[in-house]
Amino acid sequence: MRKLVITLLLFSLISTDLWAQKKVWNETEKEKTERLAWWTNDRFGMFIHWGLYSLAGRHEWVKMRERMTNEQYQKYFDYFNPDLYNPTEWAKMAKAAGMKYAVITTKHHEGFCLFDSKYTDYKSTKTAIGRDLIKEYIEAFRAEGLKVGFYYSLIDWHHPDYTVDRIHPQRAGSDEAYEKLNKGRDMDKYRKYLHHQIEELMTNYGKVDMLWLDYSFPGKHGKGRKDWDSEKLIKIVRKLQPGIIVNDRLDLKDYQGGWDFTTPEQFKVPEWPKYNGKRIPWETCQTFSGSWGYYRDEHTWKDTKQLLVLLIESVSKGGNLLLNVGPTGRGAFDHRAEKALSNMGKWMKYNGKAIYGATQAPAEFEAPEHSLLTYNPTTKRLYIHLLDYPLQNFRLPGYKGKVKYAQFLHDASEIKISKPHGYWMKQELGKDDINLSLPVTKPDHEIPVIELILE
Ligand code: GLC
């Protein structure tokens, strides 16, 4: 009997995941929800990919794609002098676009540091600009009231001790070739460098709101938690910045505290992402075009409606959008990015209430035809985003008895709940449906939003 009780107890421990999960951070679900509250509310942030690759102007992976050596890549360091860099301008454009936080590349895979690290000379303070560009970014974005985050690449294609792997500019074709290439490279030294730089970023710039680490690729000739010593790294981060929000690319998905949100990239999730069967915090990162870093001749730029739907659809599934800008080698946003940000800002100015503090609508509300729903659980307002503008009649299936009042969000003008309009053919409404009578002329907003005040 005693054996049976012990077995059952062990089984319940494992199945409740208490035992199965490794812990690097003691925090209750409630505490985590509170720590993430501002981020969950704000929904919309700016990603900034900026570095030496911005001079090449051919994607932030140009060094890898063109298999450049450090010597061949050195010219971008030599000519890096972003004389137009004005982070206050960037912050104002982000704010006007409706963005509430920003994440900037402090160091991307190329290894170049935009901050004054004492562990390397491969940094902005040693280039012609001679300044700590991250310090200026932090001050400017905070001054505009935005939360500030750092992107930091675990990967480093410049550091002499970072071993050549399958995505490295000098990647090889055989195990023997890798062995030869990595002779003399000491990953232990690189790990120390990596941890020291994370300590600098978590110590020298005040309160940092987000940390966006990128990225683990375990497997043959790959790199994962052991290569970064991820467990030690996340403990450093949590100790120095206990309020910080961290993404999920340290290869610590099975560690409680090893990550805070998941990061679907460049695609739309079909539903609210889950882990162990539970909905989890998530943020999709997306680009205006086909590149994170400035890419002069890349023209797959999404139009305003596509960008707005990325944001609305993310919120409609309980997530955030981190939308990327790739500044030029002069340190400015190019005209295409400025236009895209301005167009999004026009919509956000009048429709931001459907985004901030909003999330997935309760299951009882079915999205009407050609629309997306968001819902604010605090104000209990439901928002219908009209992706295709209806002609006068707009059926809300199953909404009977649930709606007190309807209005356009942008101008708070009433939308009448009335019988469907039509000649020569009786319009049938389901017994649980209601109909909204919309003006024929579509409001002058890319995606008009109907705000429902619920019973
Ligand atoms: C991918 C890209 C990297 C970019 C990141 C943003 O990891 O390789 O260049 O910074 O996505 O999420």
Short mmCIF file of C-alpha atoms and ligand atoms in Angstrom, two decimals:
data_model
loop_
_atom_site.label_atom_id
_atom_site.label_comp_id
_atom_site.label_asym_id
_atom_site.label_seq_id
_atom_site.Cartn_x
_atom_site.Cartn_y
_atom_site.Cartn_z
CA MET A 1 0.00 0.00 0.00
CA ARG A 2 2.83 2.41 1.02
CA LYS A 3 4.56 1.74 -2.32
CA LEU A 4 1.35 2.54 -4.22
CA VAL A 5 0.92 5.87 -2.37
CA ILE A 6 4.54 6.88 -3.08
CA THR A 7 4.20 5.93 -6.75
CA LEU A 8 1.00 7.94 -7.10
CA LEU A 9 2.61 10.93 -5.37
CA LEU A 10 5.63 10.76 -7.67
CA PHE A 11 3.39 10.49 -10.70
CA SER A 12 1.34 13.51 -9.61
CA LEU A 13 4.52 15.55 -9.05
CA ILE A 14 5.84 14.79 -12.53
CA SER A 15 2.48 15.24 -14.21
CA THR A 16 1.94 18.61 -12.48
CA ASP A 17 5.16 19.58 -14.20
CA LEU A 18 6.62 20.73 -10.88
CA TRP A 19 9.36 18.18 -11.13
CA ALA A 20 9.68 18.11 -14.92
CA GLN A 21 10.38 21.87 -15.18
CA LYS A 22 13.78 23.29 -14.31
CA LYS A 23 13.60 26.61 -12.48
CA VAL A 24 15.86 29.62 -13.00
CA TRP A 25 13.43 32.14 -11.60
CA ASN A 26 11.11 31.99 -8.63
CA GLU A 27 7.96 33.75 -9.70
CA THR A 28 4.26 32.89 -9.51
CA GLU A 29 2.03 33.08 -12.59
CA LYS A 30 0.35 36.13 -11.01
CA GLU A 31 3.69 37.90 -10.49
CA LYS A 32 4.67 37.16 -14.10
CA THR A 33 1.35 38.55 -15.37
CA GLU A 34 1.98 41.73 -13.39
CA ARG A 35 5.57 42.00 -14.67
CA LEU A 36 4.34 41.68 -18.26
CA ALA A 37 1.28 43.92 -17.75
CA TRP A 38 2.65 47.07 -19.48
CA TRP A 39 3.85 45.00 -22.46
CA THR A 40 0.55 43.11 -22.75
CA ASN A 41 -1.30 46.40 -22.66
CA ASP A 42 0.94 48.29 -25.11
CA ARG A 43 0.77 45.66 -27.88
CA PHE A 44 2.82 47.57 -30.49
CA GLY A 45 6.57 48.19 -30.61
CA MET A 46 9.34 49.24 -32.97
CA PHE A 47 12.18 46.87 -33.83
CA ILE A 48 15.35 48.62 -35.06
CA HIS A 49 18.04 46.70 -36.98
CA TRP A 50 21.06 48.94 -37.44
CA GLY A 51 24.75 48.15 -37.84
CA LEU A 52 27.66 47.98 -40.27
CA TYR A 53 25.44 45.93 -42.61
CA SER A 54 23.37 49.12 -43.07
CA LEU A 55 26.25 50.47 -45.20
CA ALA A 56 26.31 47.36 -47.40
CA GLY A 57 22.57 47.96 -47.80
CA ARG A 58 22.03 44.33 -48.83
CA HIS A 59 20.42 42.65 -45.71
CA GLU A 60 21.84 42.16 -42.22
CA TRP A 61 23.12 38.70 -43.21
CA VAL A 62 25.24 40.09 -46.07
CA LYS A 63 28.51 38.92 -44.43
CA MET A 64 27.21 35.34 -44.27
CA ARG A 65 25.46 35.36 -47.65
CA GLU A 66 28.55 36.68 -49.44
CA ARG A 67 30.93 34.60 -47.26
CA MET A 68 32.95 37.67 -46.38
CA THR A 69 36.01 37.40 -44.10
CA ASN A 70 36.61 39.95 -41.31
CA GLU A 71 39.15 41.63 -43.57
CA GLN A 72 36.66 41.91 -46.47
CA TYR A 73 34.00 43.30 -44.08
CA GLN A 74 36.35 45.80 -42.41
CA LYS A 75 35.51 48.56 -44.94
CA TYR A 76 32.05 48.99 -43.39
CA PHE A 77 33.67 49.60 -39.98
CA ASP A 78 36.13 52.04 -41.55
CA TYR A 79 33.37 54.04 -43.27
CA PHE A 80 30.70 53.84 -40.56
CA ASN A 81 29.83 57.47 -39.74
CA PRO A 82 26.05 57.95 -39.27
CA ASP A 83 26.09 61.73 -39.24
CA LEU A 84 22.31 62.00 -39.51
CA TYR A 85 21.73 59.84 -36.41
CA ASN A 86 19.12 61.57 -34.25
CA PRO A 87 17.35 59.07 -31.98
CA THR A 88 14.90 61.74 -30.81
CA GLU A 89 13.58 61.89 -34.38
CA TRP A 90 13.31 58.09 -34.39
CA ALA A 91 11.48 58.13 -31.05
CA LYS A 92 9.02 60.78 -32.22
CA MET A 93 8.25 58.79 -35.38
CA ALA A 94 7.75 55.62 -33.33
CA LYS A 95 5.44 57.43 -30.93
CA ALA A 96 3.47 59.08 -33.76
CA ALA A 97 3.01 55.63 -35.33
CA GLY A 98 1.37 54.48 -32.09
CA MET A 99 4.32 52.38 -30.93
CA LYS A 100 4.80 52.19 -27.15
CA TYR A 101 8.16 50.46 -26.90
CA ALA A 102 11.27 49.85 -28.96
CA VAL A 103 13.97 47.17 -29.26
CA ILE A 104 17.29 48.05 -30.94
CA THR A 105 20.17 45.84 -32.05
CA THR A 106 22.99 46.52 -29.61
CA LYS A 107 25.02 43.90 -31.49
CA HIS A 108 23.83 41.79 -34.43
CA HIS A 109 25.38 38.59 -35.83
CA GLU A 110 28.19 40.66 -37.43
CA GLY A 111 29.58 41.29 -33.93
CA PHE A 112 29.74 45.10 -34.18
CA CYS A 113 28.66 46.83 -30.95
CA LEU A 114 26.62 50.02 -31.04
CA PHE A 115 27.50 50.46 -27.35
CA ASP A 116 30.76 51.30 -25.56
CA SER A 117 31.79 47.84 -24.40
CA LYS A 118 35.08 47.57 -22.58
CA TYR A 119 35.59 44.05 -23.95
CA THR A 120 36.13 44.95 -27.59
CA ASP A 121 37.28 47.70 -29.95
CA TYR A 122 34.73 46.53 -32.55
CA LYS A 123 32.29 49.19 -31.43
CA SER A 124 30.76 52.53 -32.42
CA THR A 125 33.00 54.56 -30.09
CA LYS A 126 35.99 53.40 -32.16
CA THR A 127 34.46 54.48 -35.48
CA ALA A 128 34.34 57.99 -36.99
CA ILE A 129 31.10 58.76 -35.13
CA GLY A 130 32.92 58.07 -31.84
CA ARG A 131 29.76 57.87 -29.71
CA ASP A 132 27.84 55.32 -27.63
CA LEU A 133 24.80 55.10 -29.91
CA ILE A 134 22.84 52.93 -27.48
CA LYS A 135 23.19 55.45 -24.68
CA GLU A 136 21.70 58.13 -26.95
CA TYR A 137 18.89 55.76 -28.05
CA ILE A 138 17.94 54.96 -24.45
CA GLU A 139 17.86 58.64 -23.43
CA ALA A 140 15.85 59.74 -26.48
CA PHE A 141 13.23 56.99 -26.37
CA ARG A 142 12.73 57.27 -22.62
CA ALA A 143 12.33 61.05 -23.03
CA GLU A 144 9.46 60.38 -25.47
CA GLY A 145 7.83 58.04 -22.94
CA LEU A 146 8.56 54.78 -24.75
CA LYS A 147 9.77 51.63 -23.00
CA VAL A 148 13.25 50.55 -24.12
CA GLY A 149 14.59 47.15 -25.09
CA PHE A 150 17.84 45.63 -26.32
CA TYR A 151 18.28 43.04 -29.04
CA TYR A 152 21.59 41.22 -28.56
CA SER A 153 22.93 38.54 -30.90
CA LEU A 154 24.34 35.42 -29.22
CA ILE A 155 25.89 34.75 -32.60
CA ASP A 156 29.13 36.59 -33.46
CA TRP A 157 30.78 36.38 -36.87
CA HIS A 158 33.66 38.68 -35.91
CA HIS A 159 34.92 37.36 -32.55
CA PRO A 160 38.12 35.26 -32.98
CA ASP A 161 36.98 32.63 -30.45
CA TYR A 162 33.46 32.15 -31.81
CA THR A 163 33.61 28.77 -33.53
CA VAL A 164 32.62 28.40 -37.18
CA ASP A 165 29.19 26.74 -37.40
CA ARG A 166 26.65 25.95 -40.09
CA ILE A 167 25.43 29.55 -40.47
CA HIS A 168 28.86 31.21 -40.19
CA PRO A 169 30.31 33.20 -43.14
CA GLN A 170 33.17 30.65 -43.27
CA ARG A 171 30.85 27.63 -42.82
CA ALA A 172 32.37 24.45 -44.18
CA GLY A 173 31.25 21.36 -46.04
CA SER A 174 32.69 18.58 -43.91
CA ASP A 175 33.42 17.69 -40.27
CA GLU A 176 37.14 17.68 -41.04
CA ALA A 177 36.94 21.17 -42.53
CA TYR A 178 35.08 22.47 -39.45
CA GLU A 179 37.73 20.89 -37.21
CA LYS A 180 40.50 22.60 -39.13
CA LEU A 181 38.71 25.96 -39.18
CA ASN A 182 38.08 25.85 -35.43
CA LYS A 183 41.61 24.97 -34.39
CA GLY A 184 42.68 27.64 -31.90
CA ARG A 185 39.17 29.04 -31.41
CA ASP A 186 38.10 28.79 -27.75
CA MET A 187 34.31 28.97 -27.19
CA ASP A 188 34.93 29.23 -23.46
CA LYS A 189 36.57 32.60 -24.06
CA TYR A 190 33.64 33.64 -26.26
CA ARG A 191 31.14 32.58 -23.57
CA LYS A 192 32.93 34.80 -21.06
CA TYR A 193 32.83 37.69 -23.59
CA LEU A 194 29.13 37.08 -24.18
CA HIS A 195 28.31 37.05 -20.47
CA HIS A 196 30.44 40.14 -19.78
CA GLN A 197 28.67 42.09 -22.53
CA ILE A 198 25.24 41.08 -21.24
CA GLU A 199 26.37 42.27 -17.79
CA GLU A 200 27.40 45.62 -19.33
CA LEU A 201 24.05 46.04 -21.09
CA MET A 202 22.13 45.10 -17.95
CA THR A 203 24.21 47.43 -15.75
CA ASN A 204 25.28 50.57 -17.63
CA TYR A 205 22.02 51.86 -19.11
CA GLY A 206 19.59 52.03 -16.20
CA LYS A 207 16.31 50.13 -16.25
CA VAL A 208 15.99 48.08 -19.43
CA ASP A 209 12.43 46.93 -20.13
CA MET A 210 13.04 44.13 -22.67
CA LEU A 211 15.84 41.80 -23.74
CA TRP A 212 15.59 40.22 -27.16
CA LEU A 213 18.31 37.51 -27.50
CA ASP A 214 18.85 35.93 -30.92
CA TYR A 215 19.20 32.94 -31.51
CA SER A 216 19.85 29.28 -30.73
CA PHE A 217 20.17 26.71 -33.50
CA PRO A 218 21.11 23.41 -31.80
CA GLY A 219 22.05 20.31 -33.76
CA LYS A 220 24.97 19.39 -36.05
CA HIS A 221 27.38 22.30 -36.36
CA GLY A 222 24.81 24.40 -34.50
CA LYS A 223 24.73 26.17 -31.13
CA GLY A 224 22.37 25.95 -28.17
CA ARG A 225 22.09 26.33 -24.42
CA LYS A 226 25.48 24.74 -23.67
CA ASP A 227 27.33 26.95 -26.12
CA TRP A 228 25.90 30.10 -24.54
CA ASP A 229 25.75 28.67 -21.01
CA SER A 230 22.18 29.94 -21.22
CA GLU A 231 21.22 28.94 -17.68
CA LYS A 232 23.99 31.09 -16.21
CA LEU A 233 23.23 33.89 -18.67
CA ILE A 234 19.54 34.15 -17.84
CA LYS A 235 20.34 34.17 -14.11
CA ILE A 236 22.66 37.16 -14.67
CA VAL A 237 19.90 38.96 -16.55
CA ARG A 238 17.20 38.20 -13.95
CA LYS A 239 19.50 39.28 -11.10
CA LEU A 240 20.53 42.59 -12.66
CA GLN A 241 17.14 43.48 -14.18
CA PRO A 242 14.39 41.67 -12.21
CA GLY A 243 11.61 43.51 -14.09
CA ILE A 244 12.89 42.79 -17.58
CA ILE A 245 10.88 40.82 -20.18
CA VAL A 246 12.95 38.23 -22.10
CA ASN A 247 12.18 36.42 -25.35
CA ASP A 248 12.50 32.68 -25.96
CA ARG A 249 15.65 32.16 -28.04
CA LEU A 250 18.16 31.03 -25.37
CA ASP A 251 17.15 27.39 -25.91
CA LEU A 252 15.61 27.29 -22.42
CA LYS A 253 11.98 26.61 -23.35
CA ASP A 254 11.76 23.85 -20.69
CA TYR A 255 13.03 26.15 -17.93
CA GLN A 256 10.62 28.12 -15.79
CA GLY A 257 11.96 31.66 -16.00
CA GLY A 258 14.12 30.82 -19.02
CA TRP A 259 11.83 32.93 -21.23
CA ASP A 260 8.76 35.15 -20.95
CA PHE A 261 7.20 35.21 -24.41
CA THR A 262 7.43 33.32 -27.68
CA THR A 263 8.49 34.96 -30.93
CA PRO A 264 6.78 33.83 -34.16
CA GLU A 265 8.60 35.66 -36.92
CA GLN A 266 7.54 36.75 -40.42
CA PHE A 267 4.32 34.71 -40.45
CA LYS A 268 0.82 34.88 -38.96
CA VAL A 269 -0.05 32.41 -36.18
CA PRO A 270 -3.29 30.46 -36.86
CA GLU A 271 -4.33 30.82 -33.19
CA TRP A 272 -3.02 32.01 -29.81
CA PRO A 273 0.25 30.05 -29.35
CA LYS A 274 0.29 27.45 -26.56
CA TYR A 275 2.99 25.65 -24.58
CA ASN A 276 2.14 22.51 -22.59
CA GLY A 277 -1.45 23.10 -23.66
CA LYS A 278 -1.60 26.58 -22.11
CA ARG A 279 -1.88 29.92 -23.93
CA ILE A 280 1.42 31.82 -23.61
CA PRO A 281 2.49 35.44 -24.09
CA TRP A 282 3.65 36.07 -27.64
CA GLU A 283 4.96 38.80 -29.92
CA THR A 284 5.37 38.44 -33.65
CA CYS A 285 8.26 40.37 -35.20
CA GLN A 286 7.77 41.52 -38.76
CA THR A 287 9.47 43.67 -41.37
CA PHE A 288 8.09 46.31 -43.69
CA SER A 289 9.95 44.58 -46.52
CA GLY A 290 12.05 41.43 -46.99
CA SER A 291 14.91 42.49 -44.74
CA TRP A 292 15.57 43.48 -41.12
CA GLY A 293 18.60 45.58 -41.96
CA TYR A 294 18.47 48.37 -44.55
CA TYR A 295 18.22 46.81 -48.02
CA ARG A 296 18.22 49.50 -50.67
CA ASP A 297 17.20 47.38 -53.65
CA GLU A 298 14.64 45.13 -51.92
CA HIS A 299 11.13 46.10 -52.92
CA THR A 300 8.69 43.68 -51.26
CA TRP A 301 7.27 46.43 -49.05
CA LYS A 302 3.90 45.64 -47.44
CA ASP A 303 1.18 48.24 -47.96
CA THR A 304 -0.57 50.04 -45.10
CA LYS A 305 -3.51 47.65 -44.96
CA GLN A 306 -1.19 44.64 -44.73
CA LEU A 307 0.75 46.28 -41.91
CA LEU A 308 -2.39 47.24 -39.99
CA VAL A 309 -3.83 43.74 -40.39
CA LEU A 310 -0.58 42.32 -38.96
CA LEU A 311 -1.16 44.43 -35.86
CA ILE A 312 -4.93 43.87 -35.58
CA GLU A 313 -4.68 40.13 -36.23
CA SER A 314 -1.94 39.80 -33.60
CA VAL A 315 -4.08 41.50 -30.97
CA SER A 316 -7.15 39.51 -32.08
CA LYS A 317 -5.18 36.40 -31.05
CA GLY A 318 -3.85 37.88 -27.81
CA GLY A 319 -0.41 38.92 -29.04
CA ASN A 320 1.93 41.84 -29.75
CA LEU A 321 3.53 43.17 -32.92
CA LEU A 322 7.17 44.28 -33.05
CA LEU A 323 7.49 46.03 -36.42
CA ASN A 324 10.96 46.58 -37.79
CA VAL A 325 12.74 49.60 -39.26
CA GLY A 326 16.21 49.29 -40.82
CA PRO A 327 17.90 52.72 -40.64
CA THR A 328 20.42 53.64 -43.37
CA GLY A 329 24.19 53.94 -42.99
CA ARG A 330 23.63 57.68 -42.45
CA GLY A 331 21.52 56.91 -39.37
CA ALA A 332 18.17 57.93 -40.83
CA PHE A 333 14.89 56.12 -41.61
CA ASP A 334 14.45 56.01 -45.39
CA HIS A 335 11.39 57.56 -47.05
CA ARG A 336 9.63 54.20 -47.41
CA ALA A 337 9.84 53.54 -43.67
CA GLU A 338 8.81 57.08 -42.79
CA LYS A 339 5.73 56.79 -45.03
CA ALA A 340 4.74 53.41 -43.60
CA LEU A 341 5.07 54.69 -40.03
CA SER A 342 3.10 57.84 -40.81
CA ASN A 343 0.24 55.86 -42.42
CA MET A 344 0.03 53.53 -39.44
CA GLY A 345 0.03 56.53 -37.11
CA LYS A 346 -2.97 58.04 -38.93
CA TRP A 347 -4.99 54.91 -38.21
CA MET A 348 -3.70 54.45 -34.67
CA LYS A 349 -4.56 58.02 -33.70
CA TYR A 350 -8.29 57.33 -34.09
CA ASN A 351 -8.41 53.56 -33.63
CA GLY A 352 -5.73 52.82 -31.02
CA LYS A 353 -8.42 52.09 -28.42
CA ALA A 354 -9.11 48.84 -30.29
CA ILE A 355 -5.44 47.85 -29.80
CA TYR A 356 -4.12 49.11 -26.46
CA GLY A 357 -5.33 46.96 -23.55
CA ALA A 358 -7.20 44.75 -26.01
CA THR A 359 -6.93 41.01 -26.60
CA GLN A 360 -8.75 38.07 -28.16
CA ALA A 361 -12.54 38.40 -27.98
CA PRO A 362 -14.52 35.98 -25.77
CA ALA A 363 -15.48 32.79 -27.62
CA GLU A 364 -19.18 33.71 -27.54
CA PHE A 365 -18.55 36.38 -30.16
CA GLU A 366 -18.11 35.12 -33.72
CA ALA A 367 -16.27 37.48 -36.03
CA PRO A 368 -18.78 38.79 -38.62
CA GLU A 369 -17.99 38.47 -42.33
CA HIS A 370 -14.62 39.92 -43.50
CA SER A 371 -13.74 41.25 -40.07
CA LEU A 372 -11.42 40.78 -37.10
CA LEU A 373 -12.42 41.21 -33.44
CA THR A 374 -10.50 42.62 -30.52
CA TYR A 375 -11.83 43.05 -27.01
CA ASN A 376 -10.91 45.21 -24.05
CA PRO A 377 -11.62 43.18 -20.89
CA THR A 378 -11.36 46.28 -18.67
CA THR A 379 -13.85 48.47 -20.52
CA LYS A 380 -15.73 45.41 -21.86
CA ARG A 381 -15.87 47.00 -25.32
CA LEU A 382 -15.79 44.81 -28.43
CA TYR A 383 -14.14 46.09 -31.62
CA ILE A 384 -15.04 44.94 -35.13
CA HIS A 385 -12.35 45.73 -37.71
CA LEU A 386 -13.91 45.90 -41.21
CA LEU A 387 -11.37 44.43 -43.60
CA ASP A 388 -13.87 44.70 -46.44
CA TYR A 389 -16.43 47.48 -46.11
CA PRO A 390 -20.04 46.08 -46.16
CA LEU A 391 -22.83 47.61 -48.25
CA GLN A 392 -25.30 49.05 -45.67
CA ASN A 393 -26.36 45.75 -44.02
CA PHE A 394 -23.90 44.20 -41.60
CA ARG A 395 -25.07 41.02 -39.83
CA LEU A 396 -23.71 40.19 -36.38
CA PRO A 397 -24.33 36.44 -36.01
CA GLY A 398 -25.47 35.41 -32.54
CA TYR A 399 -25.14 38.91 -31.05
CA LYS A 400 -28.85 39.30 -30.20
CA GLY A 401 -29.28 40.51 -26.62
CA LYS A 402 -25.56 41.20 -26.22
CA VAL A 403 -25.20 44.68 -27.72
CA LYS A 404 -26.42 47.87 -26.06
CA TYR A 405 -25.02 50.41 -28.52
CA ALA A 406 -22.81 50.62 -31.63
CA GLN A 407 -20.63 53.39 -33.00
CA PHE A 408 -17.72 54.01 -35.32
CA LEU A 409 -14.61 54.19 -33.18
CA HIS A 410 -12.87 56.93 -35.19
CA ASP A 411 -15.59 59.58 -34.71
CA ALA A 412 -17.94 58.02 -32.10
CA SER A 413 -20.87 58.43 -34.53
CA GLU A 414 -23.82 56.14 -33.80
CA ILE A 415 -24.44 53.07 -35.94
CA LYS A 416 -28.07 52.03 -35.80
CA ILE A 417 -29.09 48.49 -34.90
CA SER A 418 -31.95 47.98 -37.36
CA LYS A 419 -33.70 45.62 -39.75
CA PRO A 420 -31.65 44.82 -42.84
CA HIS A 421 -32.34 47.05 -45.82
CA GLY A 422 -33.23 45.68 -49.23
CA TYR A 423 -35.83 45.80 -52.04
CA TRP A 424 -37.69 43.04 -53.87
CA MET A 425 -36.26 40.38 -51.64
CA LYS A 426 -37.13 39.99 -47.95
CA GLN A 427 -33.91 40.04 -45.91
CA GLU A 428 -33.96 37.17 -43.42
CA LEU A 429 -32.11 37.61 -40.11
CA GLY A 430 -31.40 34.59 -37.90
CA LYS A 431 -33.35 34.62 -34.64
CA ASP A 432 -30.09 35.27 -32.67
CA ASP A 433 -28.65 37.76 -35.13
CA ILE A 434 -28.74 41.52 -35.23
CA ASN A 435 -28.07 43.88 -38.12
CA LEU A 436 -26.13 47.14 -38.16
CA SER A 437 -27.06 49.75 -40.72
CA LEU A 438 -23.86 51.27 -42.12
CA PRO A 439 -23.45 54.36 -44.30
CA VAL A 440 -22.80 53.54 -47.94
CA THR A 441 -19.65 55.68 -47.97
CA LYS A 442 -16.73 53.98 -46.31
CA PRO A 443 -15.18 56.22 -43.63
CA ASP A 444 -11.78 57.65 -44.63
CA HIS A 445 -9.88 55.06 -42.63
CA GLU A 446 -7.91 52.15 -44.07
CA ILE A 447 -9.78 49.74 -41.79
CA PRO A 448 -12.90 51.26 -40.17
CA VAL A 449 -13.63 49.97 -36.66
CA ILE A 450 -17.03 49.52 -35.02
CA GLU A 451 -17.07 49.81 -31.25
CA LEU A 452 -19.78 47.77 -29.50
CA ILE A 453 -20.93 48.62 -26.00
CA LEU A 454 -22.14 45.34 -24.61
CA GLU A 455 -25.09 44.51 -22.39
C1 GLC B 1 16.25 36.20 -37.56
C2 GLC B 1 17.29 36.83 -38.46
C3 GLC B 1 17.95 37.98 -37.78
C4 GLC B 1 16.94 38.95 -37.21
C5 GLC B 1 15.94 38.19 -36.36
C6 GLC B 1 14.81 39.09 -35.89
O1 GLC B 1 16.90 35.61 -36.47
O2 GLC B 1 18.27 35.88 -38.74
O3 GLC B 1 18.77 38.65 -38.71
O4 GLC B 1 17.64 39.85 -36.40
O5 GLC B 1 15.35 37.18 -37.11
O6 GLC B 1 13.88 38.29 -35.23
#
